[in-house]
Tab-separated table of C-alpha atoms in Angstrom:
chain	number	residue	atom	x	y	z
A	130	MET	CA	-0.095	-0.166	0.240
A	131	MET	CA	1.418	3.522	-0.915
A	132	HIS	CA	1.320	5.911	1.968
A	133	PRO	CA	-1.349	8.942	1.554
A	134	LYS	CA	0.207	12.396	0.512
A	135	THR	CA	-0.241	13.448	3.994
A	136	TYR	CA	2.561	10.815	5.239
A	137	VAL	CA	5.490	12.473	6.662
A	138	GLU	CA	8.440	10.255	7.275
A	139	GLY	CA	9.689	10.491	10.677
A	140	PHE	CA	6.464	11.950	12.033
A	141	HIS	CA	3.853	9.277	11.477
A	142	ASN	CA	3.547	5.912	13.002
A	143	GLU	CA	4.056	4.206	9.844
A	144	ASP	CA	2.413	0.798	11.113
A	145	SER	CA	-0.906	2.875	12.170
A	146	VAL	CA	-0.982	4.827	8.898
A	147	LYS	CA	-0.612	1.208	6.840
A	148	SER	CA	-3.507	0.042	9.204
A	149	MET	CA	-5.790	2.974	8.464
A	150	THR	CA	-8.182	3.029	5.555
A	151	TYR	CA	-8.184	5.982	3.200
A	152	ASN	CA	-10.691	6.986	0.581
A	153	MET	CA	-10.748	9.492	-2.068
A	154	LEU	CA	-12.785	12.553	-0.933
A	155	GLY	CA	-15.336	13.147	-4.120
A	156	ALA	CA	-13.993	14.884	-6.918
A	157	THR	CA	-10.942	16.447	-4.833
A	158	ASP	CA	-7.187	15.257	-4.881
A	159	MET	CA	-7.448	14.460	-1.244
A	160	CYS	CA	-7.198	10.979	0.046
A	161	VAL	CA	-8.534	11.358	3.434
A	162	SER	CA	-8.638	8.671	6.359
A	163	ALA	CA	-11.712	6.895	7.375
A	164	LEU	CA	-11.738	8.637	10.534
A	165	SER	CA	-11.232	12.281	11.204
A	166	LEU	CA	-10.894	14.562	13.969
A	167	GLY	CA	-13.783	16.626	14.951
A	168	THR	CA	-11.957	19.543	17.130
A	169	SER	CA	-14.983	21.198	19.123
A	170	PRO	CA	-13.644	19.357	22.224
A	171	LEU	CA	-10.606	21.873	22.033
A	172	ALA	CA	-12.961	24.344	23.057
A	173	CYS	CA	-13.853	22.597	26.128
A	174	ILE	CA	-17.281	22.067	24.855
A	175	TYR	CA	-17.635	18.435	26.565
A	176	GLY	CA	-15.400	19.134	29.664
A	177	ASN	CA	-12.131	20.927	30.427
A	178	MET	CA	-9.084	20.166	28.268
A	179	ASN	CA	-5.860	21.898	28.951
A	180	PHE	CA	-3.330	22.851	26.260
A	181	ASP	CA	-1.201	19.797	26.829
A	182	GLU	CA	-4.332	17.500	26.485
A	183	SER	CA	-5.309	19.277	23.177
A	184	PHE	CA	-1.844	19.106	21.758
A	185	SER	CA	-1.401	15.533	22.532
A	186	LEU	CA	-4.886	14.651	21.098
A	187	VAL	CA	-4.197	16.359	17.748
A	188	GLU	CA	-0.680	15.112	17.456
A	189	ASN	CA	-1.582	11.563	18.293
A	190	ALA	CA	-4.589	11.451	16.006
A	191	LEU	CA	-2.242	12.599	13.118
A	192	LYS	CA	0.546	10.444	13.925
A	193	SER	CA	-1.846	7.508	14.063
A	194	GLY	CA	-2.824	8.190	10.440
A	195	ILE	CA	-5.954	10.486	10.907
A	196	ASN	CA	-5.292	13.210	8.267
A	197	MET	CA	-8.828	15.264	8.397
A	198	LEU	CA	-9.349	17.732	10.971
A	199	ASP	CA	-12.715	19.505	11.234
A	200	THR	CA	-13.401	22.606	12.957
A	201	ALA	CA	-15.805	25.811	12.975
A	202	PRO	CA	-15.864	29.275	14.277
A	203	TRP	CA	-19.070	27.780	16.165
A	204	TYR	CA	-17.191	25.430	18.195
A	205	GLY	CA	-16.607	27.392	21.277
A	206	HIS	CA	-17.208	30.661	19.362
A	207	GLY	CA	-13.676	30.736	17.997
A	208	THR	CA	-11.908	28.979	20.834
A	209	SER	CA	-11.472	25.657	18.600
A	210	GLU	CA	-9.713	27.462	16.027
A	211	SER	CA	-7.817	29.496	18.533
A	212	VAL	CA	-6.545	26.507	20.109
A	213	LEU	CA	-5.602	24.964	16.823
A	214	GLY	CA	-3.694	28.128	15.983
A	215	GLN	CA	-1.357	27.405	18.811
A	216	ILE	CA	-1.004	23.530	17.963
A	217	LEU	CA	-0.757	23.427	14.212
A	218	PRO	CA	2.304	25.682	13.893
A	219	LYS	CA	4.054	22.888	15.925
A	220	LEU	CA	3.135	20.169	13.317
A	221	PRO	CA	3.806	19.343	9.784
A	222	ARG	CA	1.370	21.258	7.602
A	223	LYS	CA	1.737	18.388	5.200
A	224	SER	CA	0.414	15.885	7.716
A	225	TYR	CA	-3.267	17.059	7.644
A	226	TYR	CA	-6.043	18.508	5.675
A	227	ILE	CA	-8.311	20.906	7.688
A	228	ASN	CA	-11.717	22.189	7.109
A	229	THR	CA	-13.431	24.759	8.663
A	230	LYS	CA	-16.955	26.649	8.074
A	231	VAL	CA	-18.966	29.780	7.597
A	232	GLY	CA	-22.296	30.867	8.317
A	233	ARG	CA	-23.072	29.845	11.976
A	234	TYR	CA	-21.600	32.040	14.709
A	235	ASP	CA	-23.201	33.651	17.564
A	236	PRO	CA	-24.866	31.838	20.527
A	237	GLU	CA	-27.729	34.460	20.528
A	238	PRO	CA	-30.524	32.875	18.253
A	239	GLU	CA	-31.378	35.994	16.312
A	240	ARG	CA	-27.532	36.260	15.432
A	241	MET	CA	-26.423	32.874	15.237
A	242	PHE	CA	-26.667	32.490	11.512
A	243	ASP	CA	-25.215	34.837	8.782
A	244	PHE	CA	-24.607	33.632	5.413
A	245	SER	CA	-24.149	37.158	3.570
A	246	ALA	CA	-21.359	37.545	1.129
A	247	GLU	CA	-19.628	40.138	3.605
A	248	ARG	CA	-19.684	37.946	6.831
A	249	THR	CA	-18.519	35.097	4.794
A	250	LEU	CA	-15.461	36.754	3.642
A	251	ARG	CA	-14.635	38.138	7.215
A	252	SER	CA	-15.162	34.784	8.663
A	253	VAL	CA	-12.851	33.218	6.498
A	254	ASP	CA	-10.006	35.788	7.085
A	255	LYS	CA	-10.776	35.552	10.958
A	256	SER	CA	-10.501	31.601	10.760
A	257	LEU	CA	-7.342	31.763	8.991
A	258	GLN	CA	-5.889	34.161	11.370
A	259	ARG	CA	-7.201	32.329	14.632
A	260	MET	CA	-5.581	29.191	13.198
A	261	ASP	CA	-2.384	30.683	11.947
A	262	LEU	CA	-2.780	29.284	8.499
A	263	GLU	CA	-2.608	30.441	4.775
A	264	TYR	CA	-5.394	28.297	3.618
A	265	VAL	CA	-7.850	25.645	4.633
A	266	ASP	CA	-8.373	22.573	2.251
A	267	ILE	CA	-12.117	22.976	2.423
A	268	ILE	CA	-14.226	25.610	3.533
A	269	GLN	CA	-17.738	24.652	4.351
A	270	VAL	CA	-21.100	26.140	4.709
A	271	HIS	CA	-22.324	25.411	8.057
A	272	ASP	CA	-25.903	24.180	8.221
A	273	MET	CA	-27.235	25.902	5.436
A	274	GLU	CA	-30.846	24.579	6.358
A	275	PHE	CA	-30.966	27.492	8.737
A	276	ALA	CA	-30.470	30.065	6.185
A	277	PRO	CA	-33.557	32.413	5.765
A	278	SER	CA	-33.621	31.072	2.015
A	279	LEU	CA	-31.442	28.955	-0.149
A	280	ASP	CA	-31.291	32.058	-2.370
A	281	ILE	CA	-28.887	33.679	-0.175
A	282	ILE	CA	-26.789	30.501	-0.338
A	283	ILE	CA	-26.822	30.470	-4.073
A	284	ASN	CA	-26.366	34.089	-4.761
A	285	GLU	CA	-24.155	35.330	-1.786
A	286	THR	CA	-22.259	32.634	0.060
A	287	LEU	CA	-20.985	30.402	-2.567
A	288	PRO	CA	-20.100	33.061	-4.836
A	289	ALA	CA	-18.065	34.471	-1.577
A	290	LEU	CA	-16.655	31.236	-1.109
A	291	GLN	CA	-15.504	30.840	-4.760
A	292	LYS	CA	-13.565	34.181	-4.297
A	293	VAL	CA	-11.980	32.499	-1.201
A	294	VAL	CA	-10.765	29.613	-3.435
A	295	ASP	CA	-9.590	31.995	-6.202
A	296	GLN	CA	-7.362	33.761	-3.586
A	297	GLY	CA	-5.842	30.780	-2.541
A	298	LYS	CA	-7.468	30.959	0.981
A	299	ALA	CA	-9.276	27.649	0.601
A	300	ARG	CA	-8.768	24.407	-1.858
A	301	TYR	CA	-12.309	23.441	-2.115
A	302	ILE	CA	-16.022	24.197	-1.240
A	303	GLY	CA	-18.424	22.082	0.772
A	304	ILE	CA	-21.710	22.178	2.251
A	305	THR	CA	-23.049	20.562	5.673
A	306	GLY	CA	-26.630	20.297	6.496
A	307	TYR	CA	-29.205	17.687	7.292
A	308	PRO	CA	-32.147	17.669	5.023
A	309	LEU	CA	-31.120	16.070	1.828
A	310	GLU	CA	-33.929	18.032	-0.129
A	311	ASN	CA	-31.623	20.849	-0.059
A	312	TYR	CA	-28.982	19.303	-2.186
A	313	ARG	CA	-31.360	18.427	-5.046
């Protein structure tokens, strides 16, 4: 078996990487691990985690062959991304793919969602700043079913995200959400 593109000699546990299942992700060039690491726990959403525990979690996940990290501004209202911003510079950038999201932000219900182009662009820049990254691999629309209308997703959010890709701040665009009817 060939190693995935994210394999870094001397960093990864080769036996763990060999035992991990990898699959191509859609029409991307990304061969991702069957398991990914959701990073909302870094924001202490499910209990307290200190920095050393957070670092160990991310580092051990990557070394074991997990190569997809998932985060969002919504996870701890920026805390997950900020903690990643302290962790990721200490790890090989080649060793992981990372995705974050736009559209869901504030705990106040009336301000929780904003899918406008302006907010989308600001959010991407803020996420990159918090994570100390030049780009993310996938930028996703977070829970699009909560948009006041799918028109805003089509006419504002997605064109703004295409601009983000064109500027090299993200490689691919994704969408998250539950009702499959929205994807038809």
